[in-house]
Coordinates of C-alpha atoms in Angstrom, one line a residue:
M1232 CA -100.9 -81.9 -6.3
A1233 CA -103.9 -81.0 -4.2
K1234 CA -106.2 -78.4 -5.6
E1235 CA -105.7 -74.9 -4.0
S1236 CA -108.5 -73.7 -1.8
I1237 CA -110.1 -70.3 -2.4
R1238 CA -108.4 -69.0 0.7
Q1239 CA -105.0 -70.1 -0.6
R1240 CA -105.7 -68.5 -3.9
L1241 CA -106.5 -65.2 -2.2
I1242 CA -103.3 -65.4 -0.1
N1243 CA -101.2 -66.0 -3.3
L1244 CA -102.9 -63.1 -5.1
M1245 CA -102.2 -60.8 -2.1
Y1246 CA -98.6 -61.9 -2.1
L1247 CA -98.3 -61.0 -5.8
V1248 CA -99.8 -57.6 -5.2
F1249 CA -97.4 -57.0 -2.3
I1250 CA -94.4 -57.9 -4.4
A1251 CA -95.6 -55.6 -7.2
M1252 CA -96.1 -52.7 -4.8
L1253 CA -92.6 -53.3 -3.3
A1254 CA -91.1 -53.3 -6.8
L1255 CA -93.0 -50.1 -7.7
N1256 CA -91.6 -48.4 -4.6
V1257 CA -88.0 -49.4 -5.5
S1258 CA -88.6 -48.2 -9.1
R1259 CA -89.6 -44.8 -7.9
E1260 CA -86.6 -44.5 -5.7
V1261 CA -84.3 -45.5 -8.5
L1262 CA -85.9 -43.0 -10.9
F1263 CA -85.5 -40.3 -8.3
G1264 CA -81.9 -41.2 -7.9
F1265 CA -81.3 -40.9 -11.6
W1266 CA -83.1 -37.6 -11.7
Q1267 CA -80.9 -36.3 -8.9
V1268 CA -77.8 -37.5 -10.7
N1269 CA -78.9 -35.7 -13.9
S1270 CA -79.7 -32.4 -12.0
K1271 CA -76.3 -32.5 -10.2
M1272 CA -74.5 -33.2 -13.5
Q1273 CA -76.2 -30.2 -15.2
E1274 CA -75.2 -27.9 -12.4
S1275 CA -71.6 -29.2 -12.6
N1276 CA -71.6 -28.8 -16.4
N1277 CA -72.7 -25.1 -16.1
E1278 CA -69.9 -24.5 -13.6
L1279 CA -67.3 -26.2 -15.8
T1280 CA -68.5 -24.2 -18.8
Y1281 CA -68.1 -21.0 -17.0
G1282 CA -64.7 -22.0 -15.6
N1283 CA -63.5 -23.0 -19.0
Q1284 CA -64.5 -19.6 -20.4
E1285 CA -62.6 -17.8 -17.7
I1286 CA -59.4 -19.8 -18.4
S1287 CA -59.8 -19.2 -22.2
E1288 CA -60.1 -15.5 -21.6
R1289 CA -56.9 -15.5 -19.5
I1290 CA -55.0 -17.4 -22.2
R1291 CA -56.3 -14.9 -24.8
L1292 CA -55.1 -11.9 -22.7
N1293 CA -51.7 -13.5 -22.1
A1294 CA -51.3 -14.2 -25.8
N1295 CA -52.1 -10.6 -26.7
E1296 CA -49.8 -9.1 -24.1
R1297 CA -46.9 -11.5 -24.1
G1298 CA -47.0 -13.3 -27.4
G1299 CA -44.3 -16.0 -27.8
R1300 CA -45.3 -19.4 -26.5
W1301 CA -48.6 -18.0 -25.4
L1302 CA -49.7 -17.8 -29.0
A1303 CA -49.2 -21.6 -29.4
I1304 CA -51.1 -22.1 -26.1
L1305 CA -53.9 -19.9 -27.4
N1306 CA -54.0 -22.0 -30.6
A1307 CA -54.2 -25.3 -28.8
S1308 CA -56.8 -24.0 -26.3
Q1309 CA -59.0 -22.7 -29.1
T1310 CA -58.8 -26.1 -30.8
A1311 CA -59.7 -27.9 -27.5
D1312 CA -62.5 -25.5 -26.8
S1313 CA -64.0 -26.0 -30.3
L1314 CA -63.8 -29.8 -30.1
T1315 CA -65.4 -29.8 -26.6
S1316 CA -68.1 -27.3 -27.3
N1317 CA -69.2 -29.1 -30.5
F1318 CA -69.3 -32.5 -28.8
V1319 CA -71.2 -31.2 -25.8
Q1320 CA -73.7 -29.5 -28.1
Y1321 CA -74.2 -32.7 -30.2
V1322 CA -75.0 -34.7 -27.1
E1323 CA -77.4 -31.9 -25.9
E1324 CA -79.2 -32.1 -29.2
L1325 CA -79.7 -35.9 -28.7
K1326 CA -81.1 -35.3 -25.2
Q1327 CA -83.5 -32.7 -26.6
Q1328 CA -84.6 -35.0 -29.3
A1329 CA -85.2 -37.9 -26.8
T1330 CA -87.2 -35.6 -24.4
A1331 CA -89.1 -33.6 -27.0
K1332 CA -92.5 -35.3 -26.4
R1333 CA -92.1 -35.4 -22.7
K1334 CA -91.4 -31.7 -22.5
K1335 CA -94.7 -30.9 -24.1
R1336 CA -96.4 -32.0 -20.9
D1337 CA -93.4 -31.4 -18.5
P1338 CA -91.2 -28.6 -19.8
E1339 CA -88.8 -28.7 -16.9
L1340 CA -88.6 -32.5 -16.8
T1341 CA -89.3 -32.6 -13.1
D1342 CA -91.8 -35.5 -13.2
Y1343 CA -89.2 -38.2 -13.2
N1344 CA -91.9 -40.9 -12.4
Q1345 CA -93.1 -40.6 -16.0
M1346 CA -89.6 -41.0 -17.5
D1347 CA -89.5 -44.8 -16.8
S1348 CA -89.9 -45.9 -20.4
S1349 CA -87.0 -46.5 -22.8
E1350 CA -89.0 -46.2 -25.9
S1351 CA -88.3 -42.6 -27.0
L1352 CA -84.5 -43.0 -26.9
D1353 CA -84.6 -46.6 -28.2
D1354 CA -86.4 -45.5 -31.3
I1355 CA -83.6 -43.0 -32.0
L1356 CA -80.5 -45.1 -31.2
F1357 CA -81.6 -48.6 -32.3
E1358 CA -83.3 -50.4 -35.0
F1359 CA -84.0 -54.1 -35.7
G1360 CA -80.7 -56.0 -35.4
G1361 CA -78.6 -53.3 -33.6
P1362 CA -77.7 -49.6 -33.5
S1363 CA -79.5 -47.3 -35.9
P1364 CA -77.6 -44.8 -38.1
V1365 CA -78.0 -42.2 -35.4
G1366 CA -76.7 -44.7 -32.8
K1367 CA -73.6 -45.5 -35.0
D1368 CA -73.0 -41.8 -35.4
F1369 CA -73.2 -41.4 -31.6
I1370 CA -70.4 -43.9 -31.2
N1371 CA -68.4 -42.3 -34.0
R1372 CA -68.7 -38.9 -32.4
I1373 CA -67.5 -40.2 -29.0
E1374 CA -64.5 -41.9 -30.6
A1375 CA -63.7 -38.9 -32.8
Y1376 CA -63.7 -36.5 -29.8
R1377 CA -61.5 -38.9 -27.8
D1378 CA -58.9 -39.2 -30.6
Q1379 CA -58.9 -35.5 -31.6
I1380 CA -58.7 -34.1 -28.0
K1381 CA -55.6 -36.3 -27.3
G1382 CA -53.9 -34.7 -30.3
V1383 CA -54.2 -31.2 -29.0
L1384 CA -51.3 -31.5 -26.5
S1385 CA -47.8 -31.5 -27.9
P1386 CA -45.7 -33.3 -26.8
V1387 CA -48.0 -36.3 -26.0
N1388 CA -49.1 -36.5 -22.4
E1389 CA -49.5 -40.2 -21.6
D1390 CA -51.2 -39.6 -18.3
F1391 CA -53.8 -37.4 -19.9
N1392 CA -54.4 -39.9 -22.8
T1393 CA -55.0 -42.7 -20.2
V1394 CA -57.7 -40.7 -18.5
V1395 CA -59.3 -39.7 -21.8
N1396 CA -59.4 -43.3 -23.0
E1397 CA -61.1 -44.4 -19.8
R1398 CA -63.7 -41.6 -19.9
F1399 CA -64.6 -42.2 -23.5
N1400 CA -64.2 -46.0 -23.7
T1401 CA -66.6 -47.6 -26.4
G1402 CA -65.4 -51.2 -26.0
D1403 CA -63.1 -53.1 -28.3
E1404 CA -62.5 -52.6 -32.0
N1405 CA -66.0 -53.9 -32.7
N1406 CA -67.6 -51.7 -30.0
D1407 CA -68.3 -54.8 -27.9
V1408 CA -68.1 -55.2 -24.1
V1409 CA -68.5 -58.1 -21.7
N1410 CA -71.5 -57.9 -19.4
A1411 CA -71.8 -59.2 -15.8
S1412 CA -72.8 -62.6 -17.1
G1413 CA -69.7 -62.9 -19.2
Q1414 CA -71.5 -62.4 -22.5
T1415 CA -70.3 -60.2 -25.3
V1416 CA -72.8 -57.4 -26.1
D1417 CA -72.7 -54.2 -28.1
W1418 CA -71.5 -51.2 -26.1
L1419 CA -74.4 -49.0 -27.1
E1420 CA -77.0 -51.7 -26.2
Y1421 CA -75.2 -52.4 -22.9
H1422 CA -75.4 -48.7 -21.8
Y1423 CA -78.6 -47.4 -23.4
E1424 CA -81.0 -50.0 -24.7
G1425 CA -84.0 -50.7 -22.5
F1426 CA -83.1 -48.3 -19.7
P1427 CA -85.6 -45.8 -18.3
L1428 CA -85.3 -42.5 -20.2
I1429 CA -84.2 -40.6 -17.1
A1430 CA -81.3 -43.0 -16.6
S1431 CA -80.1 -42.6 -20.2
I1432 CA -80.4 -38.8 -20.0
A1433 CA -78.4 -38.8 -16.8
K1434 CA -75.7 -40.9 -18.6
M1435 CA -75.6 -38.4 -21.4
S1436 CA -75.2 -35.6 -18.9
I1437 CA -72.3 -37.5 -17.4
L1438 CA -70.8 -37.8 -20.9
Q1439 CA -71.0 -34.1 -21.3
N1440 CA -69.4 -33.6 -17.9
D1441 CA -66.5 -35.9 -19.0
A1442 CA -66.0 -33.8 -22.1
L1443 CA -66.1 -30.5 -20.2
Q1444 CA -63.7 -31.8 -17.6
T1445 CA -61.4 -33.0 -20.4
G1446 CA -61.4 -29.6 -21.9
N1447 CA -60.6 -28.1 -18.5
D1448 CA -57.7 -30.6 -18.1
V1449 CA -56.2 -29.5 -21.4
F1450 CA -56.4 -25.8 -20.3
N1451 CA -54.8 -26.5 -17.0
I1452 CA -52.0 -28.6 -18.6
L1453 CA -51.3 -25.8 -21.1
V1454 CA -51.3 -22.9 -18.6
G1455 CA -49.6 -24.8 -15.8
G1456 CA -46.7 -25.7 -18.0
E1457 CA -46.2 -22.2 -19.2
Y1458 CA -46.4 -20.7 -15.7
R1459 CA -43.8 -23.2 -14.5
G1460 CA -41.5 -22.3 -17.3
A1461 CA -42.1 -18.5 -16.9
A1462 CA -41.0 -18.6 -13.3
E1463 CA -37.4 -19.3 -14.3
V1464 CA -34.9 -16.6 -15.2
N1465 CA -33.4 -17.6 -18.5
E1466 CA -32.8 -16.3 -22.0
E1467 CA -36.2 -17.6 -23.2
N1468 CA -38.2 -15.7 -20.6
Y1469 CA -36.1 -12.5 -20.4
F1470 CA -34.2 -10.1 -22.6
S1471 CA -32.0 -7.1 -21.8
I1472 CA -33.0 -3.5 -22.5
L1473 CA -31.3 -0.2 -21.9
N1474 CA -33.4 2.1 -19.7
S1475 CA -32.3 5.7 -20.1
T1476 CA -33.3 8.8 -18.2
K1477 CA -33.1 10.9 -21.3
Q1478 CA -33.3 10.3 -25.1
V1479 CA -29.9 11.7 -26.0
Y1480 CA -26.6 12.1 -24.2
Y1481 CA -24.3 14.9 -25.1
Q1482 CA -20.6 15.0 -24.9
G1483 CA -19.6 15.7 -21.3
D1484 CA -22.7 14.1 -19.8
T1485 CA -22.5 11.1 -17.4
F1486 CA -23.9 8.1 -19.0
D1487 CA -26.2 6.8 -16.3
S1488 CA -28.6 4.4 -18.1
E1489 CA -29.7 1.1 -16.7
V1490 CA -29.3 -2.3 -18.4
I1491 CA -32.3 -4.3 -17.1
L1492 CA -34.3 -7.5 -17.9
A1493 CA -37.5 -6.9 -19.8
R1494 CA -40.0 -9.0 -17.8
K1495 CA -42.4 -8.6 -15.0
G1496 CA -40.9 -7.2 -11.8
R1497 CA -37.3 -6.7 -10.7
T1498 CA -36.8 -9.3 -8.0
Q1499 CA -33.3 -10.8 -8.4
N1500 CA -29.9 -9.1 -8.6
P1501 CA -27.4 -10.6 -11.1
N1502 CA -25.1 -13.2 -9.5
E1503 CA -22.4 -12.3 -11.9
V1504 CA -21.8 -9.5 -14.4
E1505 CA -19.6 -9.6 -17.6
L1506 CA -19.9 -6.3 -19.4
S1507 CA -17.7 -4.6 -22.1
L1508 CA -18.0 -1.2 -23.8
D1509 CA -16.4 -1.3 -27.2
N1510 CA -14.6 -4.5 -26.2
R1511 CA -13.2 -2.9 -23.1
P1512 CA -14.3 -4.7 -19.9
L1513 CA -16.1 -2.4 -17.5
A1514 CA -14.5 -2.0 -14.0
S1515 CA -16.6 -2.7 -10.9
D1516 CA -16.9 1.1 -10.2
E1517 CA -18.5 1.7 -13.6
Y1518 CA -21.7 -0.1 -12.7
T1519 CA -23.9 -0.9 -9.7
L1520 CA -26.0 -4.1 -9.2
I1521 CA -29.7 -3.4 -9.1
P1522 CA -32.7 -5.7 -8.9
G1523 CA -33.1 -7.3 -12.4
G1524 CA -29.9 -5.8 -13.9
V1525 CA -27.1 -3.2 -13.5
Q1526 CA -26.9 0.6 -13.6
L1527 CA -24.0 2.0 -15.6
K1528 CA -21.8 4.9 -14.5
V1529 CA -19.5 5.6 -17.4
D1530 CA -18.0 9.1 -17.9
N1531 CA -16.5 10.9 -20.9
L1532 CA -17.7 8.8 -23.8
S1533 CA -16.6 10.0 -27.2
I1534 CA -19.0 11.1 -29.9
G1535 CA -20.5 8.2 -32.0
D1536 CA -21.9 4.8 -31.4
H1537 CA -20.6 2.5 -28.7
A1538 CA -21.3 -1.3 -28.4
L1539 CA -22.3 -2.5 -24.9
T1540 CA -22.0 -6.3 -24.8
G1541 CA -21.7 -9.1 -22.3
N1542 CA -23.8 -11.3 -20.0
L1543 CA -25.9 -11.1 -16.8
V1544 CA -25.6 -14.3 -14.9
F1545 CA -28.4 -15.5 -12.5
L1546 CA -28.7 -18.6 -10.4
N1547 CA -32.0 -20.5 -10.0
E1548 CA -31.8 -23.4 -7.5
G1549 CA -28.1 -23.8 -8.3
V1550 CA -28.7 -23.7 -12.1
Q1551 CA -26.9 -20.9 -14.0
S1552 CA -28.9 -18.8 -16.4
I1553 CA -27.0 -16.5 -18.8
I1554 CA -28.8 -13.4 -20.2
P1555 CA -26.9 -11.9 -23.2
I1556 CA -26.6 -8.1 -23.6
Q1557 CA -26.2 -6.5 -27.0
Q1558 CA -27.0 -2.7 -26.9
T1559 CA -25.9 0.4 -28.8
I1560 CA -25.2 3.7 -27.1
T1561 CA -25.2 6.9 -29.3
I1562 CA -23.3 10.0 -28.2
V1563 CA -23.8 13.2 -30.2
N1564 CA -22.5 16.7 -30.1
R1565 CA -24.6 19.1 -28.1
P1566 CA -26.4 21.1 -30.8
N1567 CA -26.3 24.9 -30.9
T1568 CA -27.4 25.6 -34.5
A1569 CA -30.3 24.3 -36.6
V1570 CA -30.0 22.7 -39.9
V1571 CA -32.3 24.4 -42.5
S1572 CA -32.2 23.4 -46.2
A1573 CA -34.3 24.1 -49.2
D1574 CA -35.1 20.7 -50.8
K1575 CA -34.6 21.9 -54.4
M1576 CA -32.4 25.0 -54.4
N1577 CA -30.5 27.5 -52.3
V1578 CA -33.0 30.3 -52.8
V1579 CA -36.7 30.5 -52.4
Y1580 CA -39.0 31.7 -55.2
R1581 CA -41.9 34.1 -54.8
G1582 CA -45.3 32.8 -56.1
V1583 CA -44.7 29.1 -55.5
D1584 CA -44.5 26.7 -52.5
N1585 CA -40.9 26.1 -51.7
P1586 CA -40.5 22.7 -49.8
M1587 CA -38.1 22.8 -46.8
T1588 CA -36.8 20.5 -44.2
I1589 CA -36.1 22.1 -40.8
S1590 CA -34.6 20.1 -37.9
I1591 CA -32.1 20.2 -35.1
P1592 CA -29.9 17.1 -34.7
G1593 CA -30.7 15.1 -31.6
V1594 CA -34.0 17.0 -30.9
P1595 CA -37.4 15.4 -31.6
D1596 CA -39.7 17.0 -34.1
S1597 CA -42.2 17.8 -31.4
R1598 CA -39.6 20.0 -29.6
V1599 CA -38.6 22.0 -32.8
S1600 CA -40.6 25.1 -34.0
A1601 CA -39.8 27.4 -36.9
S1602 CA -41.3 30.8 -38.0
A1603 CA -41.1 33.2 -40.9
P1604 CA -43.4 35.2 -43.1
G1605 CA -45.0 32.8 -45.5
L1606 CA -43.7 29.6 -43.7
Q1607 CA -46.3 26.9 -43.1
A1608 CA -45.6 23.6 -41.2
I1609 CA -46.7 20.3 -42.9
G1610 CA -45.4 17.8 -40.4
N1611 CA -42.3 15.5 -39.9
N1612 CA -39.8 18.4 -40.2
Q1613 CA -41.5 19.4 -43.5
Y1614 CA -42.5 23.0 -44.3
N1615 CA -43.7 25.0 -47.3
M1616 CA -42.4 28.5 -47.8
R1617 CA -44.3 31.0 -50.0
P1618 CA -42.4 34.3 -49.7
A1619 CA -44.3 37.6 -49.6
S1620 CA -42.6 41.0 -50.3
G1621 CA -39.0 41.8 -49.9
R1622 CA -35.7 40.3 -51.3
E1623 CA -34.8 38.2 -48.3
V1624 CA -36.5 36.2 -45.6
D1625 CA -35.2 35.0 -42.2
I1626 CA -36.3 31.7 -40.8
K1627 CA -36.1 31.4 -37.0
V1628 CA -35.8 28.0 -35.4
T1629 CA -36.2 27.1 -31.7
G1630 CA -35.5 23.7 -30.2
R1631 CA -35.8 22.4 -26.6
L1632 CA -33.2 19.8 -25.6
S1633 CA -33.9 16.8 -23.5
D1634 CA -32.2 18.5 -20.5
G1635 CA -34.5 21.5 -20.8
Q1636 CA -32.0 23.9 -22.5
V1637 CA -33.3 26.0 -25.4
V1638 CA -31.4 26.4 -28.7
N1639 CA -32.2 29.3 -31.1
S1640 CA -31.0 29.7 -34.7
S1641 CA -31.8 31.9 -37.7
S1642 CA -31.1 31.2 -41.4
Q1643 CA -31.5 33.8 -44.2
F1644 CA -32.7 33.0 -47.8
R1645 CA -32.7 35.2 -50.9
I1646 CA -36.1 35.7 -52.6
K1647 CA -36.2 35.5 -56.4
E1648 CA -39.0 36.0 -58.9
I1649 CA -40.2 33.2 -61.1
P1650 CA -38.0 33.3 -64.3
K1651 CA -39.3 34.9 -67.5
P1652 CA -41.4 32.5 -69.5
T1653 CA -40.6 31.6 -73.1
G1654 CA -43.3 31.9 -75.8
F1655 CA -44.0 28.9 -78.0
F1656 CA -46.2 28.4 -81.1
R1657 CA -46.7 24.9 -82.5
G1658 CA -43.9 23.7 -80.2
N1659 CA -41.3 26.2 -81.4
S1660 CA -39.9 29.2 -79.7
G1661 CA -37.8 32.3 -80.7
S1662 CA -37.4 32.7 -84.5
F1663 CA -38.4 29.9 -86.9
T1664 CA -40.2 29.3 -90.2
L1665 CA -43.7 27.8 -90.8
P1666 CA -46.0 27.4 -93.8
R1667 CA -49.1 29.6 -93.9
S1668 CA -51.3 26.5 -93.5
S1669 CA -49.9 25.8 -90.0
F1670 CA -51.2 29.0 -88.4
E1671 CA -54.9 28.3 -88.3
K1672 CA -54.7 25.4 -85.8
G1673 CA -51.7 26.6 -83.9
I1674 CA -51.7 27.2 -80.1
V1675 CA -49.7 29.9 -78.3
E1676 CA -48.0 28.6 -75.2
A1677 CA -45.7 29.9 -72.4
R1678 CA -43.1 27.6 -70.7
L1679 CA -40.6 27.9 -67.9
E1680 CA -37.4 26.3 -69.3
D1681 CA -34.8 25.0 -66.9
F1682 CA -37.0 25.7 -63.8
D1683 CA -37.0 23.2 -60.9
F1684 CA -40.7 23.7 -60.2
D1685 CA -43.4 22.1 -62.3
L1686 CA -45.7 25.0 -62.8
T1687 CA -48.6 25.1 -65.2
L1688 CA -48.9 28.4 -67.1
R1689 CA -52.1 29.5 -68.9
V1690 CA -52.0 32.0 -71.8
I1691 CA -54.7 34.6 -71.3
S1692 CA -54.0 36.9 -74.3
F1693 CA -51.4 37.9 -76.8
R1694 CA -50.7 40.5 -79.6
F1695 CA -50.6 39.4 -83.2
R1696 CA -48.8 41.5 -85.9
V1697 CA -48.5 41.0 -89.6
P1698 CA -46.6 43.2 -92.1
N1699 CA -48.3 46.4 -93.4
Q1700 CA -51.3 46.0 -91.0
P1701 CA -52.0 47.3 -87.5
S1702 CA -51.5 44.7 -84.7
F1703 CA -54.4 43.6 -82.6
Q1704 CA -54.9 41.9 -79.2
I1705 CA -56.3 38.3 -79.1
T1706 CA -57.9 36.8 -76.1
G1707 CA -57.1 33.2 -75.4
N1708 CA -54.3 31.0 -76.9
R1709 CA -55.5 30.5 -80.5
L1710 CA -55.7 32.8 -83.6
D1711 CA -59.1 34.3 -84.1
S1712 CA -60.9 35.1 -87.4
R1713 CA -59.3 38.5 -87.7
S1714 CA -55.8 37.1 -87.5
I1715 CA -56.6 34.2 -89.9
N1716 CA -58.0 36.7 -92.5
A1717 CA -54.9 38.9 -92.0
M1718 CA -52.7 35.9 -92.9
R1719 CA -54.2 35.8 -96.4
N1720 CA -52.3 39.0 -97.3
V1721 CA -48.9 37.8 -96.0
R1722 CA -46.4 36.8 -98.7
S1723 CA -43.8 34.2 -98.5
G1724 CA -40.7 35.4 -96.7
Q1725 CA -42.5 38.0 -94.6
V1726 CA -42.4 37.8 -90.8
V1727 CA -45.3 37.5 -88.3
I1728 CA -44.8 38.6 -84.7
I1729 CA -46.6 37.2 -81.6
S1730 CA -45.8 39.4 -78.6
D1731 CA -47.2 40.7 -75.3
I1732 CA -48.1 37.2 -74.3
E1733 CA -49.9 37.5 -71.0
V1734 CA -49.9 34.3 -68.8
E1735 CA -50.9 33.3 -65.3
V1736 CA -49.8 30.5 -62.9
T1737 CA -52.8 28.2 -62.5
S1738 CA -52.0 27.4 -58.9
N1739 CA -51.5 31.1 -58.0
T1740 CA -53.4 33.4 -60.3
T1741 CA -52.7 36.5 -58.2
Y1742 CA -48.9 36.3 -58.9
Q1743 CA -47.8 38.8 -61.6
M1744 CA -45.6 36.9 -64.1
R1745 CA -42.8 38.6 -65.9
Q1746 CA -43.2 39.5 -69.6
T1747 CA -43.1 36.4 -71.8
S1748 CA -40.5 36.4 -74.7
P1749 CA -42.0 37.1 -78.1
I1750 CA -42.2 34.7 -81.1
S1751 CA -41.0 35.6 -84.6
I1752 CA -42.3 33.4 -87.5
T1753 CA -41.2 33.6 -91.1
V1754 CA -43.9 32.5 -93.5
N1755 CA -42.8 30.2 -96.4

């Protein structure tokens, strides 16, 4: 070969420089393309994230308002949202780790020309001989998300599973793929090793987009299936209710309630009606078809409960849907007197709270009022009566019926005093025998025997009398030193009297109790 001239050498050098410059221009264009792809993917990811949040909120509201199958949908959507959010966040952390050094000089990562090296990501995902532990975890995370997100839908959706397998394909069972030259290479190396950083970041953004789109697909499949099912009129979507114009119907009233379907909107009249009242089929003039149900027109129902049964039949595109009806209608006498009863006795006692229940059958508590001297309302038909002066008390009751009519009633109760207490000493009452040694530590008590109220009585004072000595008043409920000394002169067989026992009711100290019965003790 002839030796190249200096001129030829210069031409060859210029050619090499030209080729290098051309390659440099192509490289910049490619880097700019990857940068654009990454920017667009990030915008799309933000939009998908917002859209998924909106669907999730709609599902939550429907679950709270409707329950039923929406609760299962909420459960599945929350699982899908958690899987997707965790996976997207994991990939984002990998991106942040790979661009950490670059962001120190370029926080917004807009200088894509400087992101042409693969070194920063290669150091994370690879080591000598293949993928690093982080790289292997990256593949495992992709495969775990792929398998778990497919398990959210029940029953299995084969079309959805096919799309998911394509989006998150990581090669064969060994994570190998075949390249353009027909060679078998590792999936991670094929997609990420040696690529410019901006290209790998763009691929990871696309991976996040695939996950967010997959989560969105799950939401749409769940919600779309429920909306399609909810559009049909059938027993699963609707139930019958009795819509009454008033709470209670009285004998002689026209029963004009409506049997309707409990669901959104009244849009379709029944195609067929099969109704029975107490097993008697209703005639056509006893009801009228209305959107979503029927309005009953049944006269002269007897007092008591009546069973309304049957079916409302609807046609949906030629398919018959049968809505069963099982309702109870209660007819009561029109009230004209109130029911007032003392909970523990047929009289009321002065000095204590007498519990009472006051109501009018068929009239809500909120429409019943009662008044009398010493009567205090507690709530739920419950009252306390603490009588003042007099021997009788009248309780006046007023009730407003559902049709606006007013019912007035009055009940009279006798007022009695608290019974006379019985005196006790060391657990004994009346006349009994005690040894002299039992007096010193004994306690004087007063009890209400055979009285329905649990009242606590406190002994304030009493009079103590021994034979052949003047009596004296003792304050409190125990013998004092004077009485103990007096007991030394009492002989066996003599009688000691405890009388004038003054007591008070601890819950009502202003009430004047009747005289307590005395105690007669024979000393032995």
